[in-house]
PDB file of C-alpha atoms in Angstrom:
ATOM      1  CA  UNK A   1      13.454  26.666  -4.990  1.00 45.00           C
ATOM      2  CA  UNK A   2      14.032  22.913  -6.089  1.00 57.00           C
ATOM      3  CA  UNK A   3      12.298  21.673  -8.640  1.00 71.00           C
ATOM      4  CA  UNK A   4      10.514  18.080  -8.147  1.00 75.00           C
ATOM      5  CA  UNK A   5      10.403  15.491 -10.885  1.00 86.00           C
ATOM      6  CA  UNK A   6       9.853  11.109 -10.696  1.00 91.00           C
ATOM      7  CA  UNK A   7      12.521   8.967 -11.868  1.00 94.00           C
ATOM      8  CA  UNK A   8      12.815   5.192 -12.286  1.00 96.00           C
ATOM      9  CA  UNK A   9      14.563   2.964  -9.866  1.00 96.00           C
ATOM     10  CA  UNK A  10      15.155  -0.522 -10.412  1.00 97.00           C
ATOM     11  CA  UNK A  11      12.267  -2.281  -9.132  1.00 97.00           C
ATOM     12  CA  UNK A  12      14.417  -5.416  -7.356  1.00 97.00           C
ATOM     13  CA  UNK A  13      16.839  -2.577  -5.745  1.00 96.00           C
ATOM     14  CA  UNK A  14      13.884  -1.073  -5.046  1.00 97.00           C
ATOM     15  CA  UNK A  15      11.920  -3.832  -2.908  1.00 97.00           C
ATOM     16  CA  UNK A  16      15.449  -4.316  -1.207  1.00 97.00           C
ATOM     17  CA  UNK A  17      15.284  -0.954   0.238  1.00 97.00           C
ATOM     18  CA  UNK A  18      11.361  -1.357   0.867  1.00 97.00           C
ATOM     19  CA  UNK A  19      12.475  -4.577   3.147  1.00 97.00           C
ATOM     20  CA  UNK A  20      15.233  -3.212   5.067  1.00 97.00           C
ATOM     21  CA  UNK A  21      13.084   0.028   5.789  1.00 97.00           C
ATOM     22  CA  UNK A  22       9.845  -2.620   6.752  1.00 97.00           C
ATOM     23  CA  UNK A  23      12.322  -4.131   9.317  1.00 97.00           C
ATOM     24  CA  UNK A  24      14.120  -1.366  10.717  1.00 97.00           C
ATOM     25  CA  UNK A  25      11.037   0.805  10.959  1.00 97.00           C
ATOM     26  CA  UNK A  26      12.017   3.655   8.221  1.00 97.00           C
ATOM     27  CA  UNK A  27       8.772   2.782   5.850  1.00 98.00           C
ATOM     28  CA  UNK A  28       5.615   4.696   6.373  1.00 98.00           C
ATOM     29  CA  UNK A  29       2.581   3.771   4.434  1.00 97.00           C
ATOM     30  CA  UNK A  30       0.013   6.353   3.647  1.00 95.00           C
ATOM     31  CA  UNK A  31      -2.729   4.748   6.043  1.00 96.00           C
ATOM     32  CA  UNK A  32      -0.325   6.305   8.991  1.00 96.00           C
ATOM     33  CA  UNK A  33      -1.626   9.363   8.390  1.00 96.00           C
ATOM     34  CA  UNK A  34       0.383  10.979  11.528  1.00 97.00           C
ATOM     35  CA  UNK A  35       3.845  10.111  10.186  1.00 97.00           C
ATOM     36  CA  UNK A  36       2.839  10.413   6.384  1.00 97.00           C
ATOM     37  CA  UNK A  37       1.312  14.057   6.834  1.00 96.00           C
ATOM     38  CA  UNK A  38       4.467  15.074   9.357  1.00 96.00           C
ATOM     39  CA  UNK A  39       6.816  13.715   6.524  1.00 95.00           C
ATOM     40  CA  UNK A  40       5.241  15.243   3.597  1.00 94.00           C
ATOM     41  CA  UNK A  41       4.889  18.763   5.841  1.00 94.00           C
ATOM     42  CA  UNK A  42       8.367  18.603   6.679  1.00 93.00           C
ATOM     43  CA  UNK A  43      10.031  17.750   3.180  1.00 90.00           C
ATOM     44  CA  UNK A  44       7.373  19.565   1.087  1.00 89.00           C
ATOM     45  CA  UNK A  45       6.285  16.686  -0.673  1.00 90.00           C
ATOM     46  CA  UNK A  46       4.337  17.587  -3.558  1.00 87.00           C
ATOM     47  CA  UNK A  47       2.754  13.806  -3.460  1.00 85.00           C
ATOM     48  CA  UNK A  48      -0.564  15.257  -5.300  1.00 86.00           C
ATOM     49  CA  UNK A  49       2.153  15.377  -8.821  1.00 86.00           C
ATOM     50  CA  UNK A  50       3.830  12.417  -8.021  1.00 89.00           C
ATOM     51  CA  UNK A  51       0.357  10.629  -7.784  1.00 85.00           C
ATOM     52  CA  UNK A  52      -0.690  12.137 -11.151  1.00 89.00           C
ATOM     53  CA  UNK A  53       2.729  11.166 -12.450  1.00 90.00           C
ATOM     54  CA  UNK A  54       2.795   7.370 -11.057  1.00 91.00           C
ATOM     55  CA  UNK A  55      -0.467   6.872 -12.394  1.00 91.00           C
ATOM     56  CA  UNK A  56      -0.034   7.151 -15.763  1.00 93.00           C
ATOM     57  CA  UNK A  57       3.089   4.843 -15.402  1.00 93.00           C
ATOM     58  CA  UNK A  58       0.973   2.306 -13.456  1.00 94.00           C
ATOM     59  CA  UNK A  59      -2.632   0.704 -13.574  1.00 92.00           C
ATOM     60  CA  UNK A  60      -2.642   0.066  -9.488  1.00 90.00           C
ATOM     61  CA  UNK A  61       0.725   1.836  -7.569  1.00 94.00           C
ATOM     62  CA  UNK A  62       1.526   2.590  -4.307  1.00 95.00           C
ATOM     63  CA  UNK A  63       2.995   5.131  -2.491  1.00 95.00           C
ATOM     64  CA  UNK A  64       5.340   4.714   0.477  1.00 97.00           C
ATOM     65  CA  UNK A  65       7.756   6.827   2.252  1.00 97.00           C
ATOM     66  CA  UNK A  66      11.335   5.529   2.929  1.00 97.00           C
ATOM     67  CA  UNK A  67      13.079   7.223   5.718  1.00 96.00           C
ATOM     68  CA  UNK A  68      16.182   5.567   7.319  1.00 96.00           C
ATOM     69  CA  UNK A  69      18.222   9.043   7.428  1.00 93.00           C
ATOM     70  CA  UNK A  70      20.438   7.793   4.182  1.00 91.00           C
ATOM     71  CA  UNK A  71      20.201   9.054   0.481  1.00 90.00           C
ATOM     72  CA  UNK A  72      17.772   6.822  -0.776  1.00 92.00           C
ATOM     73  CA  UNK A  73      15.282   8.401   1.764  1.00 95.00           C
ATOM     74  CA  UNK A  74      11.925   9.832  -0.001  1.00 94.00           C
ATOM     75  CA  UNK A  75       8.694   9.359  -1.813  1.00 96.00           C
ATOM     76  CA  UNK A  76       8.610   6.350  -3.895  1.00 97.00           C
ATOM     77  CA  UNK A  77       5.406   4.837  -5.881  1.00 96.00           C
ATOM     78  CA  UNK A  78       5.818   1.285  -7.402  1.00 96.00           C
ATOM     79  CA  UNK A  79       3.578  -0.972  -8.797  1.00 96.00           C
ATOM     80  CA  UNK A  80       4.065  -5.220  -7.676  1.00 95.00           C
ATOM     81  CA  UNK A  81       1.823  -5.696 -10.819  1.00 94.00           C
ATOM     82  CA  UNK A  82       4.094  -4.137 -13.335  1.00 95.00           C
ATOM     83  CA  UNK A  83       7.383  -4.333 -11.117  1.00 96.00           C
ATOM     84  CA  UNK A  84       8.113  -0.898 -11.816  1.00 96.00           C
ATOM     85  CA  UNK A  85       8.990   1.558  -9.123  1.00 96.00           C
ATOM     86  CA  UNK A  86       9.334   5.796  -9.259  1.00 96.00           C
ATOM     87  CA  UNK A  87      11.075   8.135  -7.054  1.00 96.00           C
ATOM     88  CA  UNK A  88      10.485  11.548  -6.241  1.00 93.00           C
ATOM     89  CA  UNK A  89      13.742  13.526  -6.164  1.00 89.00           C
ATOM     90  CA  UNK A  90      14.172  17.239  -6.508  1.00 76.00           C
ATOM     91  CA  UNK A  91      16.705  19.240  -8.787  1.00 68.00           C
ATOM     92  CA  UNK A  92      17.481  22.638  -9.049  1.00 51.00           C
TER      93      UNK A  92
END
């Protein structure tokens, strides 16, 4: 089984991605509960780690879900604050 673990991302690369995903639909925000919860389900997310990870990275970050069906799809927490961004990828 893969193993999960965050990395860094460039934070400006980042919010790139976040605004293409905003406009073509692919971002889902943990308030929409039906597509968050389907995504984690489906991808075994293990966003209760990531959290814990993120938030000793970050004073105030936020998770959000990228999914335009490319590589960069995925769990990402970043923080505007501290312009710093992490992604959840797995290894095995």
């Amino acid at each position: 089984m893969a193993r999960a673990r965050m990395v860094d991302v460039d934070f400006y690369s980042f919010r790139k991605l976040l605004k293409e995903a905003t406009q073509r639909g692919g971002r889902i925000d943990k308030r929409d509960t039906q597509r968050w919860n389907a995504y984690v389900k489906e991808h075994k997310v293990n966003e209760v780690a990531a959290r814990a990870i993120a938030a000793s990275r970050f004073d105030s970050p936020t998770p959000v879900i990228i999914e335009l069906g490319g590589e960069g799809d995925g769990l990402y927490v970043y923080s505007d604050i501290e312009e710093g961004c992490l992604r959840l990828v797995y290894r095995d």
